[in-house]
Short mmCIF file of C-alpha atoms and ligand atoms in Angstrom, two decimals:
data_model
loop_
_atom_site.label_atom_id
_atom_site.label_comp_id
_atom_site.label_asym_id
_atom_site.label_seq_id
_atom_site.Cartn_x
_atom_site.Cartn_y
_atom_site.Cartn_z
CA MET A 241 -0.55 -26.35 -137.24
CA MET A 242 -3.11 -24.54 -139.39
CA ALA A 243 -4.67 -21.60 -137.53
CA GLU A 244 -8.39 -21.14 -138.10
CA TRP A 245 -8.85 -17.95 -140.10
CA ASN A 246 -7.33 -15.06 -138.03
CA ALA A 247 -8.04 -16.76 -134.70
CA TRP A 248 -4.39 -17.25 -133.71
CA THR A 249 -0.92 -17.57 -135.25
CA ASP A 250 2.00 -19.93 -134.59
CA ASP A 251 4.08 -17.20 -132.97
CA GLN A 252 1.62 -17.27 -130.05
CA LEU A 253 2.80 -20.81 -129.22
CA LYS A 254 5.79 -21.69 -127.06
CA THR A 255 8.43 -23.66 -128.99
CA TYR A 256 9.72 -27.05 -127.83
CA ASN A 257 12.36 -29.21 -129.47
CA PHE A 258 10.46 -32.48 -129.46
CA PRO A 259 8.20 -33.56 -132.34
CA ILE A 260 4.51 -32.71 -132.00
CA HIS A 261 2.00 -34.49 -134.25
CA PRO A 262 -1.59 -33.28 -134.71
CA LEU A 263 -4.38 -34.78 -132.60
CA PRO A 264 -7.38 -36.30 -134.46
CA ILE A 265 -10.24 -33.81 -134.89
CA CYS A 266 -13.77 -35.13 -135.50
CA SER A 267 -17.21 -33.61 -135.72
CA VAL A 268 -19.58 -34.81 -132.99
CA ASN A 269 -21.58 -37.20 -135.19
CA ASP A 270 -18.53 -38.80 -136.82
CA PRO A 271 -18.41 -42.48 -135.71
CA GLN A 272 -14.61 -42.16 -135.68
CA ALA A 273 -14.96 -40.00 -132.54
CA GLU A 274 -16.83 -42.76 -130.69
CA GLU A 275 -14.26 -45.29 -131.93
CA LEU A 276 -11.33 -43.30 -130.55
CA ILE A 277 -13.06 -42.74 -127.19
CA LYS A 278 -13.77 -46.47 -126.92
CA GLU A 279 -10.08 -47.16 -127.57
CA GLN A 280 -9.18 -44.58 -124.85
CA LYS A 281 -7.41 -42.43 -127.42
CA PRO A 282 -7.66 -38.61 -127.36
CA VAL A 283 -9.81 -36.80 -129.91
CA VAL A 284 -10.94 -33.19 -130.36
CA ILE A 285 -14.70 -33.07 -130.90
CA LYS A 286 -16.23 -30.17 -132.80
CA GLY A 287 -19.89 -29.17 -132.72
CA SER A 288 -20.95 -31.00 -129.54
CA GLU A 289 -22.58 -27.86 -128.10
CA LEU A 290 -21.57 -29.42 -124.75
CA ILE A 291 -21.04 -26.06 -123.06
CA SER A 292 -22.38 -23.63 -125.69
CA THR A 293 -24.26 -21.77 -122.92
CA ALA A 294 -20.88 -21.06 -121.26
CA GLN A 295 -19.35 -19.50 -124.36
CA LYS A 296 -20.64 -16.13 -123.16
CA TRP A 297 -18.81 -16.59 -119.79
CA ASP A 298 -16.32 -13.74 -120.09
CA LEU A 299 -14.94 -11.90 -117.04
CA GLU A 300 -17.69 -9.24 -117.10
CA TYR A 301 -20.53 -11.79 -117.38
CA LEU A 302 -19.05 -13.92 -114.60
CA ARG A 303 -18.48 -10.92 -112.34
CA GLU A 304 -22.13 -10.06 -112.88
CA HIS A 305 -23.61 -13.52 -112.34
CA ILE A 306 -21.25 -15.90 -110.59
CA GLY A 307 -22.27 -14.87 -107.07
CA ASP A 308 -20.25 -13.89 -104.05
CA GLY A 309 -18.81 -17.28 -103.12
CA GLU A 310 -15.11 -17.63 -102.51
CA PHE A 311 -12.99 -19.20 -105.29
CA THR A 312 -9.63 -20.92 -105.24
CA VAL A 313 -7.14 -18.83 -107.18
CA TYR A 314 -3.51 -19.88 -107.72
CA GLU A 315 -0.97 -17.07 -107.72
CA SER A 316 2.40 -17.66 -109.34
CA ASP A 317 5.56 -15.58 -109.73
CA SER A 318 6.03 -17.17 -113.16
CA GLU A 319 3.82 -18.40 -116.02
CA SER A 320 4.06 -21.95 -114.65
CA PHE A 321 1.29 -23.42 -112.47
CA LYS A 322 2.71 -26.76 -111.37
CA TYR A 323 0.05 -28.60 -109.39
CA TYR A 324 0.98 -29.85 -105.91
CA ASP A 325 -0.92 -31.89 -103.38
CA ASP A 326 -0.85 -29.90 -100.14
CA LYS A 327 -1.74 -33.05 -98.19
CA LYS A 328 1.62 -34.63 -99.11
CA VAL A 329 3.96 -32.46 -97.08
CA ILE A 330 7.64 -33.43 -97.09
CA ASP A 331 10.55 -31.58 -95.51
CA GLY A 332 12.15 -28.98 -97.76
CA PHE A 333 9.24 -28.71 -100.20
CA THR A 334 8.27 -25.17 -101.06
CA PRO A 335 5.02 -24.89 -103.05
CA PRO A 336 5.75 -23.31 -106.49
CA MET A 337 2.68 -21.11 -106.23
CA LYS A 338 0.32 -19.70 -103.62
CA GLN A 339 -3.22 -20.96 -103.17
CA ARG A 340 -5.54 -18.06 -102.32
CA ARG A 341 -9.26 -17.69 -101.74
CA MET A 342 -10.97 -14.73 -103.45
CA ILE A 343 -14.46 -13.59 -104.33
CA PHE A 344 -14.77 -13.15 -108.08
CA SER A 345 -14.50 -9.33 -108.07
CA GLU A 346 -11.11 -9.61 -106.29
CA PHE A 347 -9.93 -12.00 -109.04
CA TYR A 348 -11.31 -9.60 -111.65
CA ASP A 349 -9.45 -6.63 -110.11
CA ALA A 350 -6.23 -8.68 -109.80
CA ILE A 351 -6.38 -9.57 -113.52
CA LYS A 352 -7.18 -6.01 -114.60
CA ASN A 353 -4.45 -4.49 -112.43
CA LYS A 354 -1.93 -3.33 -115.08
CA ASN A 355 1.17 -3.00 -112.88
CA ARG A 356 0.96 -6.39 -111.16
CA THR A 357 3.88 -8.86 -111.18
CA LYS A 358 2.01 -12.08 -110.33
CA LYS A 359 0.00 -14.35 -112.62
CA TYR A 360 -3.34 -15.90 -111.67
CA TYR A 361 -5.24 -19.07 -112.41
CA LEU A 362 -8.75 -19.50 -111.02
CA GLN A 363 -9.93 -23.06 -110.61
CA GLN A 364 -13.11 -23.81 -108.77
CA PRO A 365 -15.58 -26.69 -108.71
CA LEU A 366 -18.94 -25.53 -110.11
CA ASN A 367 -21.21 -26.02 -107.13
CA ASP A 368 -24.43 -24.69 -105.65
CA LYS A 369 -22.73 -21.47 -104.52
CA VAL A 370 -22.85 -19.92 -107.99
CA GLY A 371 -25.54 -17.39 -108.94
CA PRO A 372 -28.89 -18.42 -110.53
CA GLN A 373 -27.99 -17.36 -114.09
CA ILE A 374 -24.89 -19.58 -113.99
CA VAL A 375 -27.07 -22.45 -112.76
CA VAL A 376 -29.37 -21.92 -115.78
CA ASP A 377 -26.36 -22.00 -118.14
CA PHE A 378 -25.05 -25.13 -116.37
CA ILE A 379 -28.39 -26.93 -116.58
CA ASN A 380 -28.41 -26.19 -120.32
CA PHE A 381 -25.11 -27.95 -121.00
CA ASN A 382 -25.55 -30.81 -123.47
CA TRP A 383 -25.95 -33.38 -120.68
CA LYS A 384 -27.79 -35.78 -123.00
CA TRP A 385 -24.71 -36.17 -125.21
CA ILE A 386 -22.15 -36.51 -122.45
CA LYS A 387 -24.33 -38.93 -120.45
CA GLN A 388 -24.44 -41.04 -123.62
CA GLN A 389 -20.63 -41.05 -123.73
CA GLN A 390 -20.44 -41.96 -120.04
CA MET A 391 -22.82 -44.88 -120.60
CA ASN A 392 -21.27 -46.14 -123.86
CA ASN A 393 -17.86 -46.35 -122.22
CA ASN A 394 -18.96 -47.76 -118.90
CA TRP A 395 -17.42 -44.86 -117.00
CA GLY A 396 -18.13 -44.29 -113.32
CA PRO A 397 -19.90 -41.21 -111.95
CA LEU A 398 -19.14 -37.60 -112.87
CA THR A 399 -16.82 -36.51 -110.04
CA SER A 400 -16.46 -32.79 -110.73
CA ASN A 401 -16.88 -29.90 -113.11
CA LEU A 402 -13.98 -27.56 -112.54
CA LEU A 403 -14.32 -23.99 -113.81
CA LEU A 404 -10.89 -22.87 -115.05
CA ILE A 405 -10.05 -19.27 -115.81
CA SER A 406 -6.49 -18.78 -116.93
CA GLU A 407 -4.78 -15.75 -118.38
CA GLU A 408 -2.64 -15.52 -121.51
CA GLY A 409 0.72 -17.25 -121.16
CA ASN A 410 -0.23 -19.47 -118.21
CA VAL A 411 1.32 -22.96 -118.42
CA THR A 412 0.15 -26.12 -116.69
CA PRO A 413 3.21 -28.40 -116.76
CA CYS A 414 3.03 -32.00 -117.94
CA HIS A 415 1.18 -34.44 -115.66
CA TYR A 416 -1.41 -37.19 -115.79
CA ASP A 417 -4.73 -37.67 -113.99
CA GLU A 418 -6.44 -40.92 -113.08
CA GLN A 419 -9.86 -39.91 -114.33
CA GLU A 420 -11.48 -39.65 -117.75
CA ASN A 421 -11.93 -36.04 -118.78
CA PHE A 422 -14.03 -34.20 -121.37
CA TYR A 423 -12.08 -30.96 -121.33
CA SER A 424 -14.36 -28.22 -122.71
CA GLN A 425 -13.12 -24.86 -123.91
CA ALA A 426 -15.74 -22.15 -123.37
CA ASN A 427 -13.76 -19.24 -124.74
CA GLY A 428 -10.20 -18.17 -125.42
CA TYR A 429 -7.44 -20.32 -126.92
CA LYS A 430 -5.42 -23.06 -125.23
CA ARG A 431 -2.77 -25.31 -126.71
CA VAL A 432 -2.58 -28.81 -125.38
CA ILE A 433 0.20 -31.41 -125.91
CA LEU A 434 -0.58 -35.01 -124.97
CA PHE A 435 1.71 -38.01 -124.46
CA PRO A 436 0.42 -41.61 -124.30
CA PRO A 437 0.93 -43.70 -121.13
CA SER A 438 3.51 -45.73 -123.10
CA GLN A 439 5.84 -42.70 -122.86
CA TYR A 440 5.88 -42.91 -119.04
CA LYS A 441 9.58 -43.84 -119.18
CA TYR A 442 10.40 -40.67 -121.13
CA LEU A 443 8.56 -38.32 -118.73
CA TYR A 444 9.85 -39.41 -115.27
CA PRO A 445 6.90 -38.51 -113.03
CA HIS A 446 7.71 -37.56 -109.41
CA PRO A 447 7.45 -40.40 -106.87
CA VAL A 448 3.95 -41.16 -105.55
CA TYR A 449 4.78 -39.83 -102.04
CA HIS A 450 5.87 -36.44 -103.45
CA PRO A 451 3.53 -33.39 -103.44
CA HIS A 452 4.13 -33.28 -107.23
CA ASP A 453 2.86 -36.87 -107.59
CA ARG A 454 1.63 -37.44 -111.17
CA GLN A 455 3.62 -34.47 -112.49
CA SER A 456 6.60 -34.95 -114.83
CA GLN A 457 9.94 -34.01 -113.23
CA VAL A 458 11.20 -32.71 -116.58
CA ASP A 459 11.25 -28.94 -117.07
CA PHE A 460 10.12 -28.67 -120.71
CA ASP A 461 11.82 -25.27 -121.07
CA GLU A 462 15.22 -26.58 -119.87
CA PRO A 463 15.14 -30.40 -119.83
CA ASN A 464 17.97 -31.92 -117.74
CA LEU A 465 19.02 -34.72 -120.08
CA LYS A 466 21.63 -35.98 -117.63
CA LEU A 467 18.96 -36.77 -115.04
CA PHE A 468 16.25 -37.60 -117.60
CA PRO A 469 18.07 -38.95 -120.68
CA LYS A 470 15.05 -40.71 -122.22
CA PHE A 471 13.17 -37.39 -122.46
CA LYS A 472 14.88 -36.84 -125.81
CA LYS A 473 12.73 -39.67 -127.22
CA VAL A 474 9.44 -38.01 -126.31
CA VAL A 475 6.84 -37.43 -129.05
CA GLY A 476 3.81 -35.22 -128.39
CA PHE A 477 0.34 -34.95 -129.90
CA GLY A 478 -0.90 -31.37 -129.92
CA THR A 479 -3.60 -28.98 -131.00
CA VAL A 480 -5.04 -25.57 -130.16
CA LEU A 481 -8.49 -25.65 -128.56
CA GLY A 482 -10.86 -22.77 -129.35
CA PRO A 483 -14.35 -21.81 -128.18
CA GLY A 484 -16.74 -24.77 -128.21
CA ASP A 485 -14.03 -27.40 -128.71
CA VAL A 486 -14.17 -30.49 -126.50
CA LEU A 487 -11.06 -32.63 -125.94
CA TYR A 488 -11.51 -36.21 -124.78
CA LEU A 489 -8.50 -36.55 -122.49
CA PRO A 490 -8.16 -40.24 -121.53
CA SER A 491 -7.12 -41.13 -117.98
CA TYR A 492 -3.36 -41.75 -117.53
CA TRP A 493 -2.47 -39.77 -120.69
CA PHE A 494 0.14 -37.15 -119.85
CA HIS A 495 -0.88 -33.62 -120.80
CA TYR A 496 0.55 -30.12 -120.89
CA PHE A 497 -1.56 -26.97 -121.37
CA GLU A 498 -0.65 -23.40 -122.26
CA THR A 499 -2.94 -20.41 -122.69
CA LEU A 500 -1.83 -18.70 -125.90
CA LYS A 501 0.23 -15.52 -125.56
CA ASN A 502 -1.69 -12.30 -126.41
CA SER A 503 -4.98 -14.18 -126.45
CA GLY A 504 -6.52 -12.77 -123.27
CA ILE A 505 -8.48 -14.96 -120.87
CA ALA A 506 -9.32 -18.62 -121.50
CA THR A 507 -12.31 -20.19 -119.76
CA ALA A 508 -12.69 -23.94 -119.68
CA ILE A 509 -14.78 -26.51 -117.83
CA THR A 510 -13.60 -30.05 -117.05
CA PHE A 511 -15.94 -33.02 -116.87
CA TRP A 512 -14.06 -35.63 -114.82
CA TYR A 513 -15.45 -39.17 -114.62
CA LYS A 514 -14.23 -42.16 -112.63
CA ALA A 515 -12.56 -44.42 -115.16
CA ALA A 516 -14.22 -47.73 -116.05
CA PRO A 517 -12.97 -50.58 -113.84
CA VAL A 518 -9.67 -51.98 -115.17
CA GLY A 519 -10.75 -55.00 -117.19
CA ASN A 520 -9.59 -58.55 -116.52
CA ILE A 521 -5.84 -58.71 -116.75
CA THR A 522 -4.79 -59.88 -120.20
CA TYR A 523 -1.25 -60.13 -121.49
CA PRO A 524 0.71 -58.26 -122.59
CA LEU A 525 -0.25 -55.75 -119.90
CA THR A 526 -1.31 -52.34 -121.19
CA ALA A 527 0.72 -49.20 -120.40
CA VAL A 528 -2.17 -48.00 -118.20
CA GLN A 529 -2.16 -51.27 -116.23
CA LEU A 530 1.62 -50.95 -115.77
CA MET A 531 1.21 -47.38 -114.50
CA ALA A 532 -1.49 -48.47 -112.05
CA MET A 533 0.70 -51.40 -110.92
CA MET A 534 3.71 -49.11 -110.40
CA ARG A 535 1.59 -46.75 -108.30
CA ASN A 536 0.28 -49.61 -106.13
CA THR A 537 3.77 -51.11 -105.75
CA GLU A 538 5.24 -47.74 -104.70
CA LYS A 539 2.46 -47.26 -102.14
CA MET A 540 2.97 -50.77 -100.72
CA ILE A 541 6.76 -50.40 -100.46
CA LEU A 542 6.45 -46.93 -98.87
CA GLU A 543 3.86 -48.27 -96.43
CA ALA A 544 6.23 -51.06 -95.41
CA LEU A 545 9.51 -49.11 -95.34
CA LYS A 546 7.96 -45.94 -93.88
CA ASP A 547 10.97 -43.94 -95.16
CA TYR A 548 11.09 -43.00 -98.87
CA LYS A 549 14.91 -42.74 -98.66
CA GLN A 550 15.00 -46.54 -98.17
CA VAL A 551 13.14 -47.31 -101.41
CA ASP A 552 16.18 -46.94 -103.68
CA ILE A 553 18.27 -49.31 -101.50
CA PHE A 554 15.41 -51.82 -101.17
CA TRP A 555 14.63 -51.83 -104.88
CA ASN A 556 18.29 -52.23 -105.86
CA MET A 557 18.68 -55.05 -103.34
CA LEU A 558 15.67 -56.78 -104.92
CA ALA A 559 16.67 -56.28 -108.57
CA ALA A 560 20.46 -55.80 -108.83
CA GLY A 561 22.13 -58.91 -110.10
CA ARG A 562 18.86 -60.86 -109.74
CA TYR A 563 16.38 -59.37 -112.21
CA CYS A 564 18.70 -58.05 -114.86
C1 QVZ B 601 -2.96 -25.83 -112.68
C2 QVZ B 601 -4.34 -25.91 -112.07
C3 QVZ B 601 -5.01 -24.57 -112.05
C4 QVZ B 601 -4.28 -26.49 -110.68
C5 QVZ B 601 -3.62 -26.00 -109.55
C6 QVZ B 601 -3.72 -26.73 -108.36
C7 QVZ B 601 -4.50 -27.89 -108.29
C8 QVZ B 601 -5.15 -28.38 -109.45
C9 QVZ B 601 -4.99 -27.64 -110.63
C10 QVZ B 601 -5.54 -27.93 -111.93
C11 QVZ B 601 -6.32 -29.00 -112.36
C12 QVZ B 601 -6.75 -29.02 -113.69
C13 QVZ B 601 -6.41 -27.99 -114.55
C14 QVZ B 601 -6.97 -28.01 -115.92
C15 QVZ B 601 -6.16 -28.70 -117.00
C16 QVZ B 601 -4.89 -27.91 -117.24
C17 QVZ B 601 -5.20 -26.54 -117.82
O1 QVZ B 601 -6.24 -26.41 -118.47
O2 QVZ B 601 -4.37 -25.64 -117.62
C18 QVZ B 601 -5.86 -30.11 -116.60
O3 QVZ B 601 -4.75 -30.47 -116.25
C19 QVZ B 601 -6.96 -31.08 -116.66
O4 QVZ B 601 -8.08 -30.69 -117.07
O5 QVZ B 601 -6.71 -32.26 -116.31
C20 QVZ B 601 -5.62 -26.93 -114.11
C21 QVZ B 601 -5.19 -26.93 -112.80
ZN1 ZN B 602 -4.74 -32.60 -115.70
#
């Protein structure tokens, strides 16, 4: 992966033993970008100026202007920040990280504290609690361009802009989301690896009832190939996002993020949109349609059986020797 002149070097990237091909990179007025978005394929877009007013959002500027609202900050004993849904509580589940509420100066002090052992990841919806200067910057995002994208692709409403402040080395393990996302890097450097929905069978997401629903069960650092044998077939598509880069991250595409080692803080803003309604069912079914069908089937079976331990027995009874 070619580093832009002296921005970063390959030794700042974690190494994985699956192939990683480059993601397409287009300038904002290249029709190829629109093509790829229409086909729900990821593309890195350069020069959109989508959040150019946020490129000055470093820790000092934010401490000065972001206001005294409380923010959600995840605290982890390791570099890994594996998302969990705290509404899906099951016996024996211990959250892999702590969810804390802090005002920005507390987050700032926690990050600057040299002899700390924990790692932090601030993620907070941009809402009306932020200070007036941040509102001015927000209003001056390139809404004209992104509204055009939303319209062209028949997406639903913008559901949230999440402000993400992660520190060097933080990892967001592989998962998928059900919304369309223009992931915008304001400053710092993040590496992303994407996997298409067709690789669902290589990535073994947790069951829908599980707090880690939508997250891959495979630990990329030490993959258990006995439990997850097809993981060895996985092929990723990766790139490093720098200031001003916008990644179109299609719904249902699996993604993994890491904030480069020795690269300081990375600030990003997500633009999540409700995906366009799933078109009329045509055959063969698309990988996304199969994923949506699997989710609905799991929910229906769990609703009927009430006990997730029964699903394996039920499913085997249905399929073994009958659908083989
Ligand atoms: C890990 C974290 C902080 C988290 C904890 C608990 C609940 C939700 C989330 C959450 C949601 C989105 C992201 C941003 C991004 C990954 C990245 O940039 O690291 C990503 O996955 C996306 O934009 O879709 C990161 C997080
Ligand atoms: Zn995500």
